[in-house]
C-alpha positions in Angstrom: 5.0 -33.0 -39.1 2.0 -35.8 -39.3 4.0 -36.8 -36.0 3.8 -33.6 -33.8 0.1 -33.2 -35.0 -1.1 -36.8 -33.7 1.2 -35.9 -30.2 -0.6 -32.7 -30.1 -4.0 -33.9 -31.1 -3.4 -36.8 -28.1 -2.3 -34.7 -25.5 -5.9 -32.3 -26.2 -7.7 -35.8 -25.9 -5.8 -36.6 -23.1 -6.7 -33.9 -21.0 -10.5 -33.4 -21.9 -10.5 -37.2 -20.9 -9.1 -36.0 -17.4 -12.0 -33.6 -17.2 -14.4 -36.5 -17.0 -17.9 -36.2 -18.0 -19.9 -33.2 -16.5 -22.1 -35.7 -13.9 -17.9 -36.5 -12.7 -16.9 -33.1 -12.9 -16.6 -31.1 -9.2 -19.4 -28.4 -8.8 -17.8 -24.7 -8.9 -17.2 -23.2 -5.9 -19.4 -20.6 -4.8 -18.0 -17.5 -3.8 -20.4 -15.2 -1.5 -19.5 -12.2 -2.3 -21.5 -10.3 0.2 -19.1 -12.1 2.7 -16.1 -10.7 0.8 -17.5 -7.2 0.5 -18.1 -7.3 4.3 -14.7 -8.8 4.9 -12.9 -5.4 2.9 -15.9 -3.2 4.2 -14.9 -4.3 7.9 -11.1 -4.1 7.5 -11.8 -0.5 6.2 -13.6 0.4 8.9 -11.5 -0.8 11.1 -9.0 1.0 9.5 -10.6 4.3 9.5 -11.6 3.6 13.3 -7.5 3.5 14.1 -6.0 5.7 11.9 -8.4 8.9 11.3 -7.4 11.7 13.2 -3.7 13.4 13.3 -0.8 11.7 14.1 2.7 13.7 15.4 6.5 12.1 15.8 9.5 12.0 13.8 11.1 10.8 10.3 14.7 10.0 9.4 16.1 9.2 6.2 18.4 7.1 5.6 21.6 10.0 5.1 20.2 12.6 7.8 22.5 13.0 10.7 19.1 13.2 13.1 15.2 12.9 13.0 12.6 15.3 11.7 9.4 16.7 13.0 6.9 14.8 11.1 2.8 14.9 11.2 0.3 12.9 9.3 -3.7 13.8 8.8 -5.8 11.0 8.1 -9.2 10.9 6.9 -12.3 8.3 5.4 -13.7 9.4 2.0 -17.5 9.2 1.5 -16.6 6.2 -0.6 -14.4 4.6 2.2 -10.6 4.9 1.3 -8.1 6.1 3.5 -6.5 9.2 2.2 -3.7 11.1 4.1 -1.7 14.2 3.8 1.9 13.9 4.9 3.6 17.3 6.5 7.4 17.0 6.8 8.8 20.2 8.8 10.6 22.5 6.4 9.1 20.7 3.0 5.6 20.9 1.3 3.0 18.8 2.2 1.7 16.6 -0.3 -1.5 13.9 -0.5 -1.1 9.8 -0.4 -4.0 7.2 -0.2 -4.1 3.7 1.3 -3.0 0.6 -1.4 -3.3 -1.9 0.7 -4.3 -2.6 4.4 -4.8 -5.3 6.9 -5.3 -5.8 10.6 -2.5 -4.1 11.4 -0.7 -2.6 8.7 -1.1 -0.8 5.8 0.9 0.7 2.4 0.3 4.2 1.0 1.4 5.8 -1.9 1.9 9.0 -2.9 1.7 11.2 -5.7 4.7 12.6 -7.0 5.5 15.7 -5.0 9.1 17.7 -4.6 11.2 16.3 -2.4 13.8 18.6 -0.3 16.2 16.3 0.2 16.3 14.6 -3.0 16.2 18.1 -4.9 13.6 16.7 -7.5 10.4 15.5 -7.9 9.7 11.9 -6.0 7.0 9.4 -5.4 6.4 7.9 -1.8 5.7 4.4 -0.9 5.2 3.5 2.8 4.1 0.6 4.8 3.4 1.3 8.2 2.3 -0.7 10.8 0.4 -0.1 14.3 2.7 -1.2 17.4 0.4 -0.1 20.5 -0.8 3.6 20.0 2.4 4.3 18.0 2.6 4.0 14.1 5.7 3.2 12.7 6.9 2.4 9.5 9.5 2.6 6.4 9.4 4.5 3.4 11.2 4.9 -0.1 11.7 7.8 -2.2 11.9 7.2 -5.7 12.6 9.9 -8.6 9.3 10.2 -10.1 11.4 10.3 -14.0 12.3 6.3 -14.1 15.2 7.4 -15.5 16.9 8.1 -12.7 18.4 5.7 -10.0 18.8 7.4 -6.6 15.9 6.6 -4.3 15.8 7.3 -0.5 14.8 5.3 2.3 13.6 6.3 5.9 11.5 4.9 8.8 9.4 7.2 11.2 7.5 6.5 14.2 4.2 8.5 15.7 1.9 9.3 18.4 -2.1 10.1 17.7 -3.0 13.6 19.1 -6.0 13.9 21.0 -7.2 10.5 21.8 
């Protein structure tokens, strides 16, 4: 027991000595928070300019034999958050929020909504990418009840309307 106590104390002392004196320690890195905020605002602004509006095209579930018409409407909220409404033909529309973004892609997630394909409430997570004037992506619908293992994947391709 005594040996373990000395070993622990020795490791702690060694760590302190490795840090050096306050004069020898490197200065903390200063983060320019205005630049970070500006960078995030720039990315949001660029995404808003590119995404805001109505997009139409087709989506295909992995188990579907043919593509189904799909419409998306996107807008920037007053706080800069991008929100959208997904409108699959023949199914109820549902709202989504962008949860991650870059210069060329973004991820959006839905609140629970009813899926005709899975015949139950689901949440959808989508990766969308800009390809020229198109928006393409993949999605996965998972049951809102986590005890159900079934999920459904698919893909879509859309073009912006009224450019």
